[in-house]
Amino acid sequence: MSAKKGNTQRTGRSMTPQAPKKPSVAPKKTTIPPRSRGHTDLLPPPMPKPAVAFLGLGAMGRPMAGRLLDLGFPLRVWNRTATTAKTLTGASVGASPGDCVQGAAVIVTMLADADALAAVLDGPDGILAAIAKEKRALRPVIVDMATIGRRAAIALGKRIEASGARFVDAPVSGSVRPAARGELVALVGGAVRSVERARPVLDALCKKVIHAGPIGQGQALKVVLNGVGAHHFVAFASMLALGEKAGLARDILLDAFTTGAFATPSYVGKRDKLLARDFTSEFSLALALKDAALNVQLQHECSLKLPVVRAIIADLESAVSEGLGDLDLFAIEKHYR
């Protein structure tokens, strides 16, 4: 049988029809954008870091200021002992508190107490006079990161806000080593807008920022938290003294304290120092006494009496009178021996 001529294709014994060929069409050219050098090229440039003034370069202030320098913040510093300020390589040094804060968007204070803060705020060379002279369009924010108590924070905050600056009370929880690593916890009081203005600096210094409410509430939270800490540390030190008097080896006691149900990072982190009886201060007995007094002040404001805090104050006062005030809080165990 003969096959018809046409659009067929022979495949072995069978004949299969062949689909008609479509006219060839040239593929559309697509424009491929040049390859980016990296996805970061597509991101907006980082926001510039605000200029910071830092006043108070004590045990906590110096590592905190150093942390800001390490992260690239423009930094100007002031300290009552000028030689301390000059050792902070990379920071410019203000001749006075007022000179230090010129041009700063965020002003951090880390001073001993409310009186020390008032001293740098006031006077012809103080912070408030300098801010008034500059007449800025954008109000700077003053962030006090020391523990001064709620009453003082509210009173000083009112004066600062009336002068044309913003104020945030942001006492920190943590000691020298967390300060150097940016691992503090800020307990913050202030208006939301003021806190957000301070946020770049707070985030640089702290692993967590807890906004407790309006001005003064950061201090209230810190005083309450320090009350818990005082209970822990005094109980730890007194029981360490009792355990050794009972014939238990110091290393065995510390193993139990730092691995048992009541272990906390504060105990664990100081185990080796405590084993060596090294009481070099990270948070001194004298400061613990000051903070305990602020706790009693807050109790009075709240019409509350907590006898256990007064008992702790009595022991701290005795330890300070025995010459232990500049040592670490754990040195109170010496008082119990």
Coordinates of C-alpha atoms in Angstrom, one line a residue:
M1 CA 0.0 0.0 0.0
S2 CA 1.4 3.3 -0.9
A3 CA 1.4 6.3 1.5
K4 CA -0.1 9.6 0.5
K5 CA 2.2 12.4 0.1
G6 CA 1.8 15.0 2.8
N7 CA 2.8 16.0 6.2
T8 CA 3.6 12.5 7.5
Q9 CA 6.7 10.9 9.1
R10 CA 7.7 7.2 8.8
T11 CA 8.6 5.6 12.1
G12 CA 9.2 1.9 11.7
R13 CA 6.0 0.1 10.5
S14 CA 3.6 3.0 11.4
M15 CA 3.0 6.4 9.9
T16 CA 2.4 9.2 12.4
P17 CA 1.1 12.6 11.5
Q18 CA 3.6 15.5 11.9
A19 CA 2.5 18.7 13.6
P20 CA 2.7 21.7 11.3
K21 CA 5.7 23.8 12.0
K22 CA 5.1 27.2 13.6
P23 CA 6.9 30.1 12.1
S24 CA 10.0 30.9 14.1
V25 CA 9.8 34.0 16.3
A26 CA 12.9 35.6 17.7
P27 CA 12.9 35.6 21.5
K28 CA 12.3 38.9 23.2
K29 CA 15.3 40.5 24.6
T30 CA 15.2 41.1 28.3
T31 CA 17.2 43.8 30.0
I32 CA 19.2 42.5 32.9
P33 CA 20.3 45.1 35.4
P34 CA 23.9 45.3 36.2
R35 CA 24.9 42.9 39.1
S36 CA 24.9 44.6 42.4
R37 CA 28.1 44.5 44.4
G38 CA 26.1 43.2 47.4
H39 CA 22.6 43.6 48.8
T40 CA 23.8 46.2 51.2
D41 CA 24.1 48.6 48.3
L42 CA 20.3 48.5 48.1
L43 CA 19.9 49.5 51.8
P44 CA 19.7 53.1 52.9
P45 CA 22.9 54.4 54.6
P46 CA 23.0 54.0 58.3
M47 CA 21.8 56.9 60.5
P48 CA 24.7 59.0 61.9
K49 CA 25.4 58.4 65.5
P50 CA 24.3 61.3 67.8
A51 CA 27.0 63.4 69.5
V52 CA 27.2 62.4 73.1
A53 CA 28.5 64.2 76.2
F54 CA 29.3 61.9 79.1
L55 CA 29.8 63.3 82.6
G56 CA 31.2 61.1 85.4
L57 CA 34.0 58.6 84.7
G58 CA 34.0 56.5 87.9
A59 CA 33.9 52.8 88.2
M60 CA 30.9 52.4 86.0
G61 CA 31.1 55.6 83.9
R62 CA 34.5 54.9 82.4
P63 CA 33.7 51.5 80.8
M64 CA 30.4 52.9 79.6
A65 CA 32.1 55.8 77.9
G66 CA 34.7 53.5 76.5
R67 CA 31.9 51.3 75.0
L68 CA 30.4 54.4 73.2
L69 CA 33.9 55.2 71.8
D70 CA 34.3 51.6 70.6
L71 CA 31.0 51.9 68.7
G72 CA 32.0 55.1 67.0
F73 CA 29.9 57.7 68.9
P74 CA 31.3 61.2 68.8
L75 CA 32.1 61.6 72.5
R76 CA 33.1 64.5 74.7
V77 CA 33.7 63.8 78.4
W78 CA 34.0 65.6 81.7
N79 CA 35.1 64.3 85.1
R80 CA 35.6 66.1 88.4
T81 CA 39.1 64.7 88.4
A82 CA 40.4 65.9 85.1
T83 CA 43.3 63.5 84.8
T84 CA 40.8 60.6 84.6
A85 CA 39.0 62.2 81.6
K86 CA 42.3 62.7 79.8
T87 CA 43.1 59.0 79.9
L88 CA 40.1 58.1 77.8
T89 CA 41.8 57.9 74.4
G90 CA 39.6 59.1 71.5
A91 CA 37.3 61.4 73.5
S92 CA 37.6 65.1 73.6
V93 CA 37.6 66.6 77.1
G94 CA 35.3 69.4 78.3
A95 CA 36.8 72.1 80.6
S96 CA 33.6 72.3 82.6
P97 CA 30.2 70.5 82.6
G98 CA 28.8 73.3 80.4
D99 CA 31.7 73.1 78.0
C100 CA 31.3 69.4 77.8
V101 CA 27.7 69.4 76.6
Q102 CA 28.0 72.0 73.8
G103 CA 26.6 70.6 70.6
A104 CA 25.6 67.2 72.2
A105 CA 22.3 65.7 71.3
V106 CA 22.4 63.2 74.2
I107 CA 23.9 64.1 77.6
V108 CA 24.7 61.1 79.9
T109 CA 25.4 61.6 83.6
M110 CA 26.8 58.9 85.8
L111 CA 27.5 60.5 89.1
A112 CA 27.5 59.5 92.7
D113 CA 24.2 60.9 93.9
A114 CA 21.5 63.5 93.4
D115 CA 23.7 66.3 94.9
A116 CA 26.5 65.5 92.4
L117 CA 24.0 65.7 89.6
A118 CA 22.6 69.0 90.8
A119 CA 26.1 70.4 91.0
V120 CA 26.8 69.8 87.3
L121 CA 23.4 71.1 86.3
D122 CA 23.7 74.5 88.1
G123 CA 26.0 77.5 88.0
P124 CA 27.4 79.6 85.3
D125 CA 29.5 76.7 84.0
G126 CA 26.8 74.1 84.4
I127 CA 24.8 72.1 81.9
L128 CA 21.6 74.1 82.1
A129 CA 23.3 77.5 81.5
A130 CA 25.2 76.1 78.5
I131 CA 21.9 74.7 77.0
A132 CA 20.2 78.1 77.5
K133 CA 23.0 79.9 75.7
E134 CA 22.9 77.7 72.7
K135 CA 19.2 78.2 72.0
R136 CA 18.9 75.0 70.0
A137 CA 16.1 74.2 67.6
L138 CA 16.2 70.5 68.7
R139 CA 16.1 70.0 72.5
P140 CA 18.9 67.8 73.9
V141 CA 18.0 64.9 76.1
I142 CA 19.7 64.5 79.5
V143 CA 19.9 60.8 80.5
D144 CA 20.8 60.2 84.2
M145 CA 22.0 56.6 84.5
A146 CA 23.0 56.7 88.2
T147 CA 20.7 55.7 91.1
I148 CA 19.5 58.9 92.8
G149 CA 16.0 57.9 93.9
R150 CA 12.5 58.7 92.6
R151 CA 12.0 61.9 94.6
A152 CA 15.2 63.5 93.3
A153 CA 14.6 62.4 89.7
I154 CA 11.1 64.0 89.7
A155 CA 12.4 67.3 91.2
L156 CA 15.5 67.6 89.0
G157 CA 13.5 66.4 86.0
K158 CA 11.0 69.3 86.4
R159 CA 13.9 71.8 86.4
I160 CA 15.6 70.3 83.4
E161 CA 12.4 70.2 81.3
A162 CA 11.6 73.8 82.3
S163 CA 15.0 74.8 81.1
G164 CA 14.4 73.6 77.6
A165 CA 16.0 70.2 77.7
R166 CA 14.4 66.8 77.9
F167 CA 15.0 64.4 80.8
V168 CA 15.1 60.6 81.1
D169 CA 16.0 58.8 84.3
A170 CA 17.7 55.5 83.3
P171 CA 19.5 53.9 86.2
V172 CA 21.2 50.7 85.2
S173 CA 21.3 47.2 86.6
G174 CA 24.7 45.6 86.2
S175 CA 28.3 46.1 87.3
V176 CA 31.7 46.9 85.7
R177 CA 32.1 43.9 83.4
P178 CA 28.6 44.1 81.8
A179 CA 29.1 47.9 81.4
A180 CA 32.2 47.3 79.3
R181 CA 30.4 44.8 77.1
G182 CA 27.2 46.8 76.6
E183 CA 25.2 44.2 78.7
L184 CA 23.6 46.5 81.3
V185 CA 19.8 46.7 81.8
A186 CA 18.3 50.2 81.7
L187 CA 15.3 50.9 83.9
V188 CA 13.8 54.0 82.3
G189 CA 11.4 56.7 83.3
G190 CA 10.4 59.6 81.0
A191 CA 8.2 60.6 78.1
V192 CA 8.1 58.2 75.1
R193 CA 9.5 60.8 72.8
S194 CA 12.4 61.6 75.1
V195 CA 13.2 57.9 75.5
E196 CA 13.3 57.4 71.8
R197 CA 15.7 60.3 71.4
A198 CA 18.0 58.6 73.8
R199 CA 17.4 55.1 72.3
P200 CA 20.7 54.9 70.2
V201 CA 22.8 55.5 73.3
L202 CA 20.7 53.3 75.6
D203 CA 20.8 50.4 73.0
A204 CA 24.6 50.8 72.7
L205 CA 25.1 50.5 76.5
C206 CA 22.4 48.0 77.4
K207 CA 21.1 44.5 76.4
K208 CA 17.6 45.5 77.5
V209 CA 15.7 48.8 78.0
I210 CA 12.7 48.6 80.3
H211 CA 10.5 51.7 80.1
A212 CA 8.7 51.8 83.5
G213 CA 6.6 54.9 83.0
P214 CA 7.0 58.7 83.4
I215 CA 10.0 60.5 85.0
G216 CA 10.9 58.9 88.3
Q217 CA 9.6 55.5 87.6
G218 CA 12.9 54.2 86.4
Q219 CA 14.4 55.2 89.7
A220 CA 11.5 53.5 91.6
L221 CA 12.1 50.3 89.7
K222 CA 15.8 50.4 90.3
V223 CA 15.4 51.0 94.1
V224 CA 13.0 48.0 94.3
L225 CA 15.4 45.8 92.3
N226 CA 18.4 46.9 94.4
G227 CA 16.3 45.9 97.5
V228 CA 16.1 42.4 96.2
G229 CA 19.8 42.4 95.4
A230 CA 20.7 43.6 98.9
H231 CA 18.7 40.8 100.4
H232 CA 20.4 38.2 98.2
F233 CA 24.0 39.5 98.8
V234 CA 23.7 39.9 102.5
A235 CA 22.1 36.5 102.9
F236 CA 24.8 34.9 100.7
A237 CA 27.7 36.5 102.6
S238 CA 26.2 35.8 106.1
M239 CA 25.5 32.1 105.2
L240 CA 29.0 31.8 103.8
A241 CA 30.4 32.9 107.1
L242 CA 28.1 30.6 109.0
G243 CA 29.0 27.6 106.8
E244 CA 32.7 28.1 107.4
K245 CA 32.1 28.4 111.1
A246 CA 30.3 25.1 110.9
G247 CA 33.4 23.5 109.4
L248 CA 32.4 23.4 105.7
A249 CA 35.2 24.1 103.2
R250 CA 34.8 27.4 101.3
D251 CA 35.1 25.7 97.9
I252 CA 32.3 23.2 98.8
L253 CA 30.1 26.1 100.0
L254 CA 30.7 28.0 96.8
D255 CA 30.0 25.0 94.7
A256 CA 26.7 24.5 96.4
F257 CA 25.8 28.2 96.2
T258 CA 26.6 28.5 92.5
T259 CA 25.0 25.3 91.2
G260 CA 22.1 24.8 93.6
A261 CA 18.5 25.9 93.3
F262 CA 19.3 29.5 94.5
A263 CA 22.2 30.1 92.1
T264 CA 22.2 33.5 90.3
P265 CA 24.5 35.0 87.7
S266 CA 25.9 37.4 90.4
Y267 CA 27.0 34.5 92.5
V268 CA 28.3 32.4 89.6
G269 CA 30.3 35.3 88.1
K270 CA 32.1 36.0 91.3
R271 CA 32.8 32.4 92.4
D272 CA 36.6 32.6 91.7
K273 CA 37.0 36.0 93.4
L274 CA 35.1 34.8 96.4
L275 CA 37.1 31.6 96.6
A276 CA 40.3 33.8 96.6
R277 CA 38.7 36.2 99.1
D278 CA 39.2 39.0 96.6
F279 CA 36.9 41.8 97.6
T280 CA 38.0 44.3 94.9
S281 CA 34.9 46.4 94.4
E282 CA 32.5 46.1 91.5
F283 CA 29.7 47.5 93.6
S284 CA 30.8 48.8 97.0
L285 CA 29.4 48.4 100.4
A286 CA 29.0 52.2 100.7
L287 CA 27.0 52.4 97.5
A288 CA 24.8 49.5 98.7
L289 CA 24.1 51.5 101.9
K290 CA 23.2 54.6 99.9
D291 CA 20.7 52.5 97.8
A292 CA 19.2 50.8 100.9
A293 CA 18.5 54.3 102.3
L294 CA 16.8 55.2 99.0
N295 CA 14.7 52.1 99.5
V296 CA 13.5 53.3 102.9
Q297 CA 12.8 56.7 101.4
L298 CA 10.6 55.1 98.7
Q299 CA 8.8 53.1 101.5
H300 CA 8.0 56.4 103.2
E301 CA 6.7 57.9 100.0
C302 CA 4.4 54.8 99.6
S303 CA 3.4 54.7 103.3
L304 CA 5.0 51.3 103.7
K305 CA 7.4 49.9 106.3
L306 CA 9.6 46.9 105.6
P307 CA 11.6 46.0 108.7
V308 CA 13.9 43.6 106.9
V309 CA 15.4 46.5 104.9
R310 CA 16.2 48.4 108.1
A311 CA 17.9 45.3 109.5
I312 CA 20.1 45.2 106.4
I313 CA 20.9 48.9 106.7
A314 CA 22.1 48.3 110.3
D315 CA 24.5 45.6 109.2
L316 CA 25.7 47.7 106.2
E317 CA 26.3 50.7 108.5
S318 CA 28.3 48.6 110.9
A319 CA 30.4 47.2 108.1
V320 CA 31.1 50.7 106.7
S321 CA 32.1 51.8 110.2
E322 CA 34.6 48.9 110.3
G323 CA 36.3 50.3 107.2
L324 CA 34.8 48.0 104.6
G325 CA 32.9 50.7 102.7
D326 CA 35.2 50.8 99.7
L327 CA 35.2 47.0 99.3
D328 CA 32.8 44.9 97.3
L329 CA 29.4 44.3 98.8
F330 CA 30.2 40.6 99.4
A331 CA 32.9 41.8 101.8
I332 CA 30.1 42.2 104.4
E333 CA 30.9 38.5 105.3
K334 CA 33.9 40.0 107.2
H335 CA 31.4 41.8 109.4
Y336 CA 29.8 38.5 110.4
R337 CA 33.1 36.7 111.4

